[in-house]
PDB file of C-alpha atoms in Angstrom:
ATOM      1  CA  MET A   1      -0.049  -0.096  -0.031  1.00 34.00           C
ATOM      2  CA  ILE A   2       1.431   3.386  -0.875  1.00 40.00           C
ATOM      3  CA  VAL A   3       1.013   6.045   1.779  1.00 43.00           C
ATOM      4  CA  SER A   4       0.932   9.503   0.686  1.00 54.00           C
ATOM      5  CA  ILE A   5       2.858  12.243   2.424  1.00 71.00           C
ATOM      6  CA  MET A   6       1.286  15.708   2.867  1.00 82.00           C
ATOM      7  CA  ARG A   7       4.454  17.668   1.322  1.00 91.00           C
ATOM      8  CA  PRO A   8       4.515  21.396   1.949  1.00 96.00           C
ATOM      9  CA  PRO A   9       4.870  23.686  -1.120  1.00 96.00           C
ATOM     10  CA  TYR A  10       8.363  24.763  -2.308  1.00 97.00           C
ATOM     11  CA  THR A  11      10.365  24.657  -5.590  1.00 96.00           C
ATOM     12  CA  ILE A  12      13.820  23.484  -6.055  1.00 96.00           C
ATOM     13  CA  THR A  13      15.506  26.448  -7.842  1.00 97.00           C
ATOM     14  CA  GLU A  14      18.939  26.505  -9.607  1.00 97.00           C
ATOM     15  CA  ASN A  15      20.051  28.696  -6.682  1.00 97.00           C
ATOM     16  CA  ILE A  16      19.052  26.030  -4.161  1.00 97.00           C
ATOM     17  CA  VAL A  17      20.869  23.376  -6.267  1.00 97.00           C
ATOM     18  CA  LYS A  18      23.986  25.630  -6.254  1.00 97.00           C
ATOM     19  CA  LEU A  19      23.906  26.321  -2.499  1.00 97.00           C
ATOM     20  CA  VAL A  20      23.487  22.417  -1.592  1.00 97.00           C
ATOM     21  CA  ALA A  21      26.329  21.655  -3.753  1.00 96.00           C
ATOM     22  CA  ALA A  22      28.494  24.173  -1.982  1.00 96.00           C
ATOM     23  CA  ILE A  23      27.472  23.329   1.488  1.00 95.00           C
ATOM     24  CA  SER A  24      28.220  19.543   0.525  1.00 93.00           C
ATOM     25  CA  HIS A  25      31.634  20.464  -0.573  1.00 91.00           C
ATOM     26  CA  GLN A  26      32.233  22.698   2.451  1.00 90.00           C
ATOM     27  CA  LEU A  27      31.077  19.713   4.880  1.00 88.00           C
ATOM     28  CA  GLY A  28      33.612  17.607   3.180  1.00 83.00           C
ATOM     29  CA  GLU A  29      36.250  20.078   3.785  1.00 82.00           C
ATOM     30  CA  VAL A  30      35.259  20.598   7.507  1.00 79.00           C
ATOM     31  CA  GLN A  31      35.456  16.762   7.880  1.00 70.00           C
ATOM     32  CA  GLY A  32      38.818  16.534   6.036  1.00 62.00           C
ATOM     33  CA  ALA A  33      40.191  19.434   8.314  1.00 61.00           C
ATOM     34  CA  SER A  34      38.945  17.766  11.368  1.00 55.00           C
ATOM     35  CA  LEU A  35      36.692  20.882  12.293  1.00 54.00           C
ATOM     36  CA  HIS A  36      33.520  18.931  12.885  1.00 51.00           C
ATOM     37  CA  LYS A  37      34.215  18.718  16.728  1.00 56.00           C
ATOM     38  CA  PRO A  38      35.877  22.008  17.861  1.00 54.00           C
ATOM     39  CA  LYS A  39      37.743  22.080  20.998  1.00 60.00           C
ATOM     40  CA  THR A  40      35.921  22.579  24.219  1.00 65.00           C
ATOM     41  CA  GLU A  41      36.519  26.382  24.706  1.00 70.00           C
ATOM     42  CA  LEU A  42      35.515  26.971  21.192  1.00 70.00           C
ATOM     43  CA  ARG A  43      32.369  24.791  21.603  1.00 75.00           C
ATOM     44  CA  LYS A  44      31.581  26.806  24.630  1.00 83.00           C
ATOM     45  CA  ARG A  45      32.134  30.110  23.098  1.00 85.00           C
ATOM     46  CA  ASN A  46      29.993  29.340  19.999  1.00 85.00           C
ATOM     47  CA  ARG A  47      27.140  27.845  22.082  1.00 90.00           C
ATOM     48  CA  ILE A  48      27.000  31.215  24.109  1.00 93.00           C
ATOM     49  CA  LYS A  49      27.062  32.929  20.951  1.00 92.00           C
ATOM     50  CA  THR A  50      24.110  30.860  19.531  1.00 93.00           C
ATOM     51  CA  ILE A  51      22.082  31.349  22.685  1.00 95.00           C
ATOM     52  CA  GLN A  52      22.576  35.022  23.002  1.00 95.00           C
ATOM     53  CA  SER A  53      21.807  35.656  19.288  1.00 94.00           C
ATOM     54  CA  SER A  54      18.552  33.517  19.218  1.00 94.00           C
ATOM     55  CA  LEU A  55      17.338  35.268  22.421  1.00 95.00           C
ATOM     56  CA  GLU A  56      18.367  38.736  21.442  1.00 95.00           C
ATOM     57  CA  ILE A  57      16.259  38.156  18.163  1.00 94.00           C
ATOM     58  CA  GLU A  58      13.103  37.864  20.600  1.00 93.00           C
ATOM     59  CA  GLY A  59      14.072  40.852  22.630  1.00 93.00           C
ATOM     60  CA  ASN A  60      16.465  39.420  25.492  1.00 95.00           C
ATOM     61  CA  THR A  61      19.008  41.944  26.359  1.00 95.00           C
ATOM     62  CA  MET A  62      21.788  39.734  28.022  1.00 96.00           C
ATOM     63  CA  THR A  63      25.294  39.881  26.455  1.00 96.00           C
ATOM     64  CA  GLU A  64      27.524  37.179  25.658  1.00 94.00           C
ATOM     65  CA  GLU A  65      29.605  38.318  28.766  1.00 95.00           C
ATOM     66  CA  GLN A  66      26.548  38.083  30.963  1.00 96.00           C
ATOM     67  CA  ILE A  67      25.575  34.609  29.727  1.00 96.00           C
ATOM     68  CA  THR A  68      29.212  33.338  30.250  1.00 94.00           C
ATOM     69  CA  ALA A  69      29.257  34.714  33.771  1.00 94.00           C
ATOM     70  CA  LEU A  70      25.902  33.094  34.431  1.00 93.00           C
ATOM     71  CA  LEU A  71      27.278  29.849  33.218  1.00 90.00           C
ATOM     72  CA  GLU A  72      30.296  30.169  35.500  1.00 90.00           C
ATOM     73  CA  ASN A  73      27.580  30.721  38.570  1.00 90.00           C
ATOM     74  CA  LYS A  74      28.696  34.299  38.954  1.00 92.00           C
ATOM     75  CA  LEU A  75      26.227  37.341  39.775  1.00 92.00           C
ATOM     76  CA  VAL A  76      24.418  38.883  36.910  1.00 93.00           C
ATOM     77  CA  ILE A  77      22.470  41.978  37.019  1.00 94.00           C
ATOM     78  CA  ALA A  78      19.590  41.576  34.364  1.00 95.00           C
ATOM     79  CA  PRO A  79      15.901  41.442  34.328  1.00 96.00           C
ATOM     80  CA  ALA A  80      14.504  38.247  36.021  1.00 96.00           C
ATOM     81  CA  LYS A  81      12.749  37.224  32.969  1.00 97.00           C
ATOM     82  CA  ASP A  82      15.860  37.521  30.681  1.00 97.00           C
ATOM     83  CA  ILE A  83      17.970  35.499  33.213  1.00 97.00           C
ATOM     84  CA  LEU A  84      15.435  32.757  33.238  1.00 97.00           C
ATOM     85  CA  GLU A  85      15.258  32.778  29.382  1.00 97.00           C
ATOM     86  CA  VAL A  86      19.081  32.280  29.401  1.00 97.00           C
ATOM     87  CA  GLN A  87      18.989  29.504  31.930  1.00 96.00           C
ATOM     88  CA  ASN A  88      16.468  27.565  30.024  1.00 97.00           C
ATOM     89  CA  ALA A  89      18.039  27.942  26.814  1.00 96.00           C
ATOM     90  CA  LEU A  90      21.531  26.822  28.514  1.00 95.00           C
ATOM     91  CA  ALA A  91      19.712  23.723  29.750  1.00 96.00           C
ATOM     92  CA  LEU A  92      17.977  23.150  26.370  1.00 97.00           C
ATOM     93  CA  TYR A  93      21.119  23.341  24.188  1.00 94.00           C
ATOM     94  CA  GLY A  94      22.954  21.059  26.814  1.00 92.00           C
ATOM     95  CA  GLN A  95      20.362  18.324  25.887  1.00 95.00           C
ATOM     96  CA  ILE A  96      20.326  18.842  22.236  1.00 94.00           C
ATOM     97  CA  ARG A  97      21.732  15.409  21.112  1.00 92.00           C
ATOM     98  CA  GLU A  98      19.038  13.677  23.317  1.00 95.00           C
ATOM     99  CA  PHE A  99      16.155  14.885  21.155  1.00 97.00           C
ATOM    100  CA  ASN A 100      14.736  12.783  18.309  1.00 97.00           C
ATOM    101  CA  PRO A 101      14.229  15.196  15.463  1.00 97.00           C
ATOM    102  CA  PHE A 102      11.374  13.027  13.973  1.00 98.00           C
ATOM    103  CA  LYS A 103       9.209  13.002  17.140  1.00 98.00           C
ATOM    104  CA  VAL A 104       6.481  15.288  18.028  1.00 98.00           C
ATOM    105  CA  THR A 105       6.699  14.375  21.651  1.00 98.00           C
ATOM    106  CA  ASP A 106      10.455  15.331  21.709  1.00 98.00           C
ATOM    107  CA  LEU A 107       9.677  18.722  20.381  1.00 98.00           C
ATOM    108  CA  ASN A 108       7.050  19.330  23.215  1.00 98.00           C
ATOM    109  CA  LYS A 109       9.637  18.184  25.705  1.00 98.00           C
ATOM    110  CA  ALA A 110      12.270  20.706  24.232  1.00 98.00           C
ATOM    111  CA  HIS A 111       9.553  23.521  24.311  1.00 98.00           C
ATOM    112  CA  ALA A 112       8.757  22.441  27.998  1.00 98.00           C
ATOM    113  CA  VAL A 113      12.642  22.942  28.992  1.00 98.00           C
ATOM    114  CA  LEU A 114      12.771  26.205  26.896  1.00 98.00           C
ATOM    115  CA  MET A 115       9.756  27.920  28.286  1.00 98.00           C
ATOM    116  CA  LYS A 116       9.629  26.599  31.919  1.00 97.00           C
ATOM    117  CA  GLY A 117       8.537  29.129  34.296  1.00 97.00           C
ATOM    118  CA  LEU A 118       7.801  31.589  31.305  1.00 97.00           C
ATOM    119  CA  VAL A 119       4.293  30.414  30.242  1.00 95.00           C
ATOM    120  CA  ASP A 120       1.391  28.559  31.782  1.00 92.00           C
ATOM    121  CA  LYS A 121       1.695  25.373  29.836  1.00 92.00           C
ATOM    122  CA  PRO A 122       5.150  24.729  28.400  1.00 97.00           C
ATOM    123  CA  GLY A 123       5.250  21.847  25.905  1.00 97.00           C
ATOM    124  CA  LYS A 124       1.757  22.021  24.903  1.00 97.00           C
ATOM    125  CA  PHE A 125       0.500  23.075  21.413  1.00 97.00           C
ATOM    126  CA  ARG A 126      -1.914  25.908  21.516  1.00 96.00           C
ATOM    127  CA  SER A 127      -5.674  25.598  21.148  1.00 93.00           C
ATOM    128  CA  LYS A 128      -6.332  29.380  20.887  1.00 92.00           C
ATOM    129  CA  ASN A 129      -6.193  31.330  17.643  1.00 90.00           C
ATOM    130  CA  VAL A 130      -3.112  33.776  17.334  1.00 84.00           C
ATOM    131  CA  GLY A 131      -1.778  36.462  14.996  1.00 77.00           C
ATOM    132  CA  ILE A 132       1.557  37.998  14.989  1.00 73.00           C
ATOM    133  CA  VAL A 133       1.277  41.952  15.179  1.00 68.00           C
ATOM    134  CA  LYS A 134       4.069  44.341  14.396  1.00 69.00           C
ATOM    135  CA  GLY A 135       3.223  48.020  15.319  1.00 64.00           C
ATOM    136  CA  SER A 136      -0.470  48.394  14.393  1.00 66.00           C
ATOM    137  CA  LYS A 137      -0.234  45.708  11.537  1.00 71.00           C
ATOM    138  CA  VAL A 138      -1.052  42.100  11.747  1.00 67.00           C
ATOM    139  CA  GLU A 139       1.791  40.575  10.105  1.00 69.00           C
ATOM    140  CA  HIS A 140       0.700  36.900  10.156  1.00 70.00           C
ATOM    141  CA  LEU A 141      -2.337  35.207  10.954  1.00 81.00           C
ATOM    142  CA  ALA A 142      -1.589  31.747  11.960  1.00 88.00           C
ATOM    143  CA  PRO A 143      -3.661  28.691  11.309  1.00 94.00           C
ATOM    144  CA  SER A 144      -6.756  28.292  13.827  1.00 94.00           C
ATOM    145  CA  GLY A 145      -5.882  26.364  17.192  1.00 93.00           C
ATOM    146  CA  ASP A 146      -7.819  23.372  16.215  1.00 95.00           C
ATOM    147  CA  MET A 147      -5.695  22.864  13.155  1.00 96.00           C
ATOM    148  CA  VAL A 148      -2.398  22.784  15.074  1.00 97.00           C
ATOM    149  CA  ASN A 149      -2.220  19.358  16.015  1.00 96.00           C
ATOM    150  CA  GLY A 150      -2.934  17.906  12.456  1.00 96.00           C
ATOM    151  CA  LEU A 151      -0.694  20.407  10.639  1.00 97.00           C
ATOM    152  CA  MET A 152       2.196  19.435  13.118  1.00 97.00           C
ATOM    153  CA  ASN A 153       1.639  15.784  12.522  1.00 97.00           C
ATOM    154  CA  ASP A 154       1.671  16.175   8.729  1.00 97.00           C
ATOM    155  CA  LEU A 155       4.997  18.299   9.096  1.00 97.00           C
ATOM    156  CA  PHE A 156       6.603  15.662  11.082  1.00 97.00           C
ATOM    157  CA  ASP A 157       5.416  12.974   8.488  1.00 97.00           C
ATOM    158  CA  TYR A 158       7.095  14.931   5.816  1.00 97.00           C
ATOM    159  CA  LEU A 159      10.162  15.483   7.842  1.00 97.00           C
ATOM    160  CA  LYS A 160      10.499  11.759   8.506  1.00 96.00           C
ATOM    161  CA  LYS A 161       9.385  10.209   5.302  1.00 95.00           C
ATOM    162  CA  ASP A 162      10.106  12.569   2.235  1.00 95.00           C
ATOM    163  CA  SER A 163      12.972  11.598   0.030  1.00 94.00           C
ATOM    164  CA  ASP A 164      14.524  15.128  -0.217  1.00 95.00           C
ATOM    165  CA  LEU A 165      17.884  16.064   1.163  1.00 96.00           C
ATOM    166  CA  LEU A 166      17.803  16.684   5.061  1.00 96.00           C
ATOM    167  CA  LEU A 167      19.482  20.103   4.376  1.00 96.00           C
ATOM    168  CA  ILE A 168      16.409  21.163   2.325  1.00 97.00           C
ATOM    169  CA  LYS A 169      13.949  19.444   4.705  1.00 98.00           C
ATOM    170  CA  SER A 170      15.453  21.340   7.787  1.00 98.00           C
ATOM    171  CA  CYS A 171      14.603  24.823   6.202  1.00 98.00           C
ATOM    172  CA  VAL A 172      11.247  23.685   5.034  1.00 98.00           C
ATOM    173  CA  PHE A 173      10.652  22.531   8.649  1.00 98.00           C
ATOM    174  CA  HIS A 174      11.843  25.708  10.033  1.00 98.00           C
ATOM    175  CA  TYR A 175       9.689  27.833   7.704  1.00 98.00           C
ATOM    176  CA  GLU A 176       6.372  25.781   8.191  1.00 98.00           C
ATOM    177  CA  PHE A 177       6.803  25.742  11.864  1.00 98.00           C
ATOM    178  CA  GLU A 178       6.913  29.498  12.162  1.00 96.00           C
ATOM    179  CA  PHE A 179       3.886  29.581   9.948  1.00 96.00           C
ATOM    180  CA  ILE A 180       1.724  27.223  11.876  1.00 97.00           C
ATOM    181  CA  HIS A 181       3.150  28.963  15.171  1.00 96.00           C
ATOM    182  CA  PRO A 182       2.116  25.938  17.217  1.00 97.00           C
ATOM    183  CA  TYR A 183       2.871  27.348  20.646  1.00 97.00           C
ATOM    184  CA  LEU A 184       1.587  30.564  22.376  1.00 94.00           C
ATOM    185  CA  ASP A 185       5.228  31.696  22.772  1.00 95.00           C
ATOM    186  CA  GLY A 186       8.618  30.755  22.063  1.00 95.00           C
ATOM    187  CA  ASN A 187       8.004  29.718  18.483  1.00 96.00           C
ATOM    188  CA  GLY A 188      11.009  31.645  16.946  1.00 95.00           C
ATOM    189  CA  ARG A 189      13.540  30.039  19.469  1.00 96.00           C
ATOM    190  CA  MET A 190      12.003  26.692  18.833  1.00 97.00           C
ATOM    191  CA  GLY A 191      12.116  26.902  15.179  1.00 97.00           C
ATOM    192  CA  ARG A 192      15.693  27.766  15.005  1.00 96.00           C
ATOM    193  CA  PHE A 193      16.567  25.196  17.684  1.00 97.00           C
ATOM    194  CA  TRP A 194      14.722  22.308  16.108  1.00 98.00           C
ATOM    195  CA  GLN A 195      16.349  23.108  12.535  1.00 97.00           C
ATOM    196  CA  THR A 196      19.605  22.412  14.252  1.00 96.00           C
ATOM    197  CA  VAL A 197      18.356  19.213  15.927  1.00 97.00           C
ATOM    198  CA  VAL A 198      17.267  17.886  12.323  1.00 97.00           C
ATOM    199  CA  LEU A 199      20.729  18.967  10.886  1.00 96.00           C
ATOM    200  CA  LEU A 200      22.505  16.876  13.643  1.00 92.00           C
ATOM    201  CA  LYS A 201      20.959  13.628  12.391  1.00 91.00           C
ATOM    202  CA  GLU A 202      23.500  13.690   9.582  1.00 91.00           C
ATOM    203  CA  TYR A 203      25.908  16.684  10.047  1.00 89.00           C
ATOM    204  CA  PRO A 204      27.600  17.069  13.592  1.00 85.00           C
ATOM    205  CA  VAL A 205      29.259  20.225  12.916  1.00 85.00           C
ATOM    206  CA  PHE A 206      26.053  21.960  13.198  1.00 90.00           C
ATOM    207  CA  GLU A 207      26.010  21.537  16.992  1.00 86.00           C
ATOM    208  CA  PHE A 208      28.714  23.922  17.207  1.00 80.00           C
ATOM    209  CA  LEU A 209      28.209  26.306  14.238  1.00 84.00           C
ATOM    210  CA  PRO A 210      26.702  29.588  15.346  1.00 79.00           C
ATOM    211  CA  VAL A 211      24.358  29.889  12.418  1.00 91.00           C
ATOM    212  CA  GLU A 212      22.115  31.877  14.632  1.00 91.00           C
ATOM    213  CA  SER A 213      24.775  34.722  14.993  1.00 91.00           C
ATOM    214  CA  LEU A 214      24.450  35.167  11.310  1.00 93.00           C
ATOM    215  CA  ILE A 215      20.656  35.190  11.404  1.00 95.00           C
ATOM    216  CA  LYS A 216      20.699  37.900  14.064  1.00 94.00           C
ATOM    217  CA  GLN A 217      23.039  39.940  11.834  1.00 93.00           C
ATOM    218  CA  ARG A 218      20.452  39.616   9.017  1.00 95.00           C
ATOM    219  CA  GLN A 219      17.505  39.791  11.094  1.00 95.00           C
ATOM    220  CA  LYS A 220      15.618  42.041   8.558  1.00 95.00           C
ATOM    221  CA  GLU A 221      16.355  39.549   5.683  1.00 97.00           C
ATOM    222  CA  TYR A 222      15.351  36.694   7.879  1.00 96.00           C
ATOM    223  CA  TYR A 223      11.989  38.145   8.355  1.00 94.00           C
ATOM    224  CA  LYS A 224      11.689  39.195   4.852  1.00 96.00           C
ATOM    225  CA  ALA A 225      12.262  35.662   3.657  1.00 97.00           C
ATOM    226  CA  LEU A 226       9.594  34.666   6.094  1.00 96.00           C
ATOM    227  CA  SER A 227       7.235  37.354   4.683  1.00 94.00           C
ATOM    228  CA  ILE A 228       7.980  36.517   1.049  1.00 96.00           C
ATOM    229  CA  SER A 229       7.229  33.013   1.650  1.00 97.00           C
ATOM    230  CA  ASP A 230       3.875  33.794   3.418  1.00 94.00           C
ATOM    231  CA  LYS A 231       2.786  36.021   0.697  1.00 94.00           C
ATOM    232  CA  SER A 232       3.984  33.406  -2.149  1.00 95.00           C
ATOM    233  CA  GLY A 233       2.400  30.458  -0.388  1.00 94.00           C
ATOM    234  CA  HIS A 234       5.468  28.338  -0.718  1.00 96.00           C
ATOM    235  CA  SER A 235       8.928  28.365   1.373  1.00 97.00           C
ATOM    236  CA  THR A 236      11.278  28.516  -1.528  1.00 98.00           C
ATOM    237  CA  ALA A 237      12.593  32.281  -0.544  1.00 98.00           C
ATOM    238  CA  PHE A 238      13.239  31.069   3.003  1.00 98.00           C
ATOM    239  CA  ILE A 239      15.069  27.858   1.883  1.00 98.00           C
ATOM    240  CA  GLU A 240      17.442  30.078  -0.143  1.00 98.00           C
ATOM    241  CA  PHE A 241      17.945  32.388   2.685  1.00 98.00           C
ATOM    242  CA  MET A 242      18.813  29.565   5.261  1.00 98.00           C
ATOM    243  CA  LEU A 243      20.996  27.690   2.806  1.00 98.00           C
ATOM    244  CA  GLN A 244      22.969  30.887   2.115  1.00 97.00           C
ATOM    245  CA  VAL A 245      23.336  31.475   6.044  1.00 96.00           C
ATOM    246  CA  MET A 246      24.593  27.791   6.334  1.00 96.00           C
ATOM    247  CA  THR A 247      27.318  28.241   3.674  1.00 95.00           C
ATOM    248  CA  ASP A 248      28.480  31.570   5.024  1.00 94.00           C
ATOM    249  CA  ALA A 249      28.603  29.934   8.532  1.00 92.00           C
ATOM    250  CA  LEU A 250      30.605  27.027   7.228  1.00 92.00           C
ATOM    251  CA  ALA A 251      32.939  29.522   5.298  1.00 90.00           C
ATOM    252  CA  ASP A 252      33.545  31.221   8.377  1.00 85.00           C
ATOM    253  CA  ALA A 253      34.432  27.933  10.400  1.00 81.00           C
ATOM    254  CA  LEU A 254      36.829  26.967   7.595  1.00 82.00           C
ATOM    255  CA  LYS A 255      38.518  30.366   7.569  1.00 76.00           C
ATOM    256  CA  THR A 256      39.059  30.629  11.323  1.00 67.00           C
ATOM    257  CA  GLY A 257      39.040  27.013  12.216  1.00 58.00           C
ATOM    258  CA  ASN A 258      42.327  25.686  11.145  1.00 50.00           C
ATOM    259  CA  ARG A 259      44.402  24.082  13.934  1.00 52.00           C
ATOM    260  CA  SER A 260      46.562  21.238  14.954  1.00 57.00           C
ATOM    261  CA  VAL A 261      44.619  18.111  15.954  1.00 67.00           C
ATOM    262  CA  THR A 262      45.854  15.482  18.395  1.00 77.00           C
ATOM    263  CA  ALA A 263      45.877  11.912  17.740  1.00 85.00           C
ATOM    264  CA  GLN A 264      43.508  11.472  20.678  1.00 84.00           C
ATOM    265  CA  GLU A 265      41.177  14.025  19.266  1.00 77.00           C
ATOM    266  CA  ARG A 266      41.154  12.314  15.769  1.00 83.00           C
ATOM    267  CA  LEU A 267      40.377   8.956  17.431  1.00 89.00           C
ATOM    268  CA  GLU A 268      37.489  10.350  19.457  1.00 83.00           C
ATOM    269  CA  MET A 269      36.082  12.188  16.436  1.00 78.00           C
ATOM    270  CA  PHE A 270      36.243   8.910  14.282  1.00 86.00           C
ATOM    271  CA  ARG A 271      34.456   7.043  17.085  1.00 87.00           C
ATOM    272  CA  ASP A 272      31.589   9.292  16.573  1.00 78.00           C
ATOM    273  CA  ILE A 273      31.620   8.600  12.895  1.00 81.00           C
ATOM    274  CA  ILE A 274      32.360   4.899  12.579  1.00 88.00           C
ATOM    275  CA  GLY A 275      30.522   3.727  15.783  1.00 84.00           C
ATOM    276  CA  ASP A 276      30.883   0.021  16.363  1.00 87.00           C
ATOM    277  CA  ARG A 277      31.728  -1.070  12.699  1.00 92.00           C
ATOM    278  CA  ASP A 278      35.181  -2.545  11.837  1.00 94.00           C
ATOM    279  CA  PHE A 279      37.389  -0.152   9.880  1.00 95.00           C
ATOM    280  CA  SER A 280      40.606  -0.225   7.967  1.00 94.00           C
ATOM    281  CA  ARG A 281      43.663   2.286   8.253  1.00 93.00           C
ATOM    282  CA  LYS A 282      42.629   3.281   4.570  1.00 92.00           C
ATOM    283  CA  GLU A 283      39.117   4.137   5.850  1.00 91.00           C
ATOM    284  CA  TYR A 284      40.491   6.079   8.824  1.00 92.00           C
ATOM    285  CA  MET A 285      42.655   8.097   6.402  1.00 89.00           C
ATOM    286  CA  VAL A 286      39.601   9.028   4.206  1.00 84.00           C
ATOM    287  CA  ASN A 287      38.152  10.968   7.210  1.00 78.00           C
ATOM    288  CA  PHE A 288      41.489  12.795   7.828  1.00 78.00           C
ATOM    289  CA  ARG A 289      42.682  13.511   4.530  1.00 73.00           C
ATOM    290  CA  ASP A 290      45.434  15.799   5.898  1.00 72.00           C
ATOM    291  CA  ILE A 291      47.458  13.023   7.585  1.00 81.00           C
ATOM    292  CA  SER A 292      50.011  10.770   6.162  1.00 85.00           C
ATOM    293  CA  MET A 293      49.974   6.871   6.254  1.00 90.00           C
ATOM    294  CA  ALA A 294      52.469   6.931   8.982  1.00 91.00           C
ATOM    295  CA  THR A 295      50.586   9.285  11.077  1.00 91.00           C
ATOM    296  CA  ALA A 296      47.371   7.191  10.624  1.00 92.00           C
ATOM    297  CA  SER A 297      49.494   4.026  11.826  1.00 93.00           C
ATOM    298  CA  ARG A 298      50.679   5.885  14.831  1.00 93.00           C
ATOM    299  CA  ASP A 299      47.055   7.105  15.790  1.00 94.00           C
ATOM    300  CA  LEU A 300      45.855   3.429  15.463  1.00 95.00           C
ATOM    301  CA  LYS A 301      48.785   2.083  17.437  1.00 94.00           C
ATOM    302  CA  LYS A 302      48.010   4.661  20.143  1.00 94.00           C
ATOM    303  CA  GLY A 303      44.443   3.771  20.035  1.00 94.00           C
ATOM    304  CA  THR A 304      45.206   0.158  20.454  1.00 95.00           C
ATOM    305  CA  ASP A 305      48.034   0.597  23.048  1.00 94.00           C
ATOM    306  CA  ASP A 306      45.580   2.728  25.166  1.00 92.00           C
ATOM    307  CA  GLY A 307      42.728   0.210  25.097  1.00 93.00           C
ATOM    308  CA  LEU A 308      40.603   2.247  23.044  1.00 93.00           C
ATOM    309  CA  LEU A 309      40.740  -0.108  19.903  1.00 95.00           C
ATOM    310  CA  GLU A 310      41.006  -3.585  19.199  1.00 95.00           C
ATOM    311  CA  ARG A 311      42.980  -4.833  16.384  1.00 94.00           C
ATOM    312  CA  VAL A 312      41.876  -8.007  14.314  1.00 92.00           C
ATOM    313  CA  GLY A 313      43.742  -9.641  11.432  1.00 89.00           C
ATOM    314  CA  ASP A 314      47.325  -9.022  10.032  1.00 84.00           C
ATOM    315  CA  LYS A 315      49.111  -6.912   7.329  1.00 83.00           C
ATOM    316  CA  ILE A 316      46.728  -5.937   4.631  1.00 85.00           C
ATOM    317  CA  LYS A 317      43.779  -7.816   6.222  1.00 89.00           C
ATOM    318  CA  THR A 318      44.124  -5.654   9.583  1.00 94.00           C
ATOM    319  CA  VAL A 319      41.050  -4.156  10.794  1.00 95.00           C
ATOM    320  CA  TYR A 320      40.248  -2.155  13.950  1.00 96.00           C
ATOM    321  CA  ARG A 321      36.999  -1.691  16.036  1.00 95.00           C
ATOM    322  CA  TYR A 322      36.337   0.485  19.090  1.00 95.00           C
ATOM    323  CA  ILE A 323      35.952  -1.263  22.417  1.00 92.00           C
TER     324      ILE A 323
END
């Protein structure tokens, strides 16, 4: 039996094809340069930048320095609501890998963390009708409250079952989420966060890539892309905008992220990639194109000597697996 999927409307333009190709190439470079899992301090800094940017878009006044101080349990002078928003966001991003991008229940769990103490029923879809007002003008009239559950289930079906690239589907989800506006509050933050959750399914680098900083810098363009998509009835303009942001964020990472990587870091990174599968030295080198055969051999010997790897076979038939 063929099950039909309710696919949101959008068109794959020549520009989208070019941007996807560029991002795919950049992701290969990121992998080859071992930049997909930055050092702890850079991860911390980028996460703070991401949280500050996403919250500032929604009116939060706290700076990166204040968020850093809060993370270090130092006294921070700021509005209580702003502090709570930051504390919730820090808790949420700390759990980012625990969420299944294809489960509505996980989305609601994430919203419950993000909006704890800020709304009456965090983690619950709205049943009321809402509109987004800017100044004296209604900018967007969201679908009625009694349609939300059905629309969100359709959106998750598309996300899980449609054959399009995950890069594109993550952008479509982000737009459609904002269009549906499923919660009474926190939709902007959640839409941006969940796009990252979706991307992490295939691309680990997005966990620590401050995409939201670029969105904040281009806030007018972000809202313009949402508006154009609303008026046209399809998300094509928003997909193009978000893909451009991604490629620019990856370009920044490649430009500023070159660094020496230790054998231990390479071994830890490769474990995330290969899981519990057997692999050869050649396969290891494919993921670290900047190292020599001798360096790869030293890495694998270190992993074996340290009890991280098990070596099976001999000479050209040698394979390794993580213990």
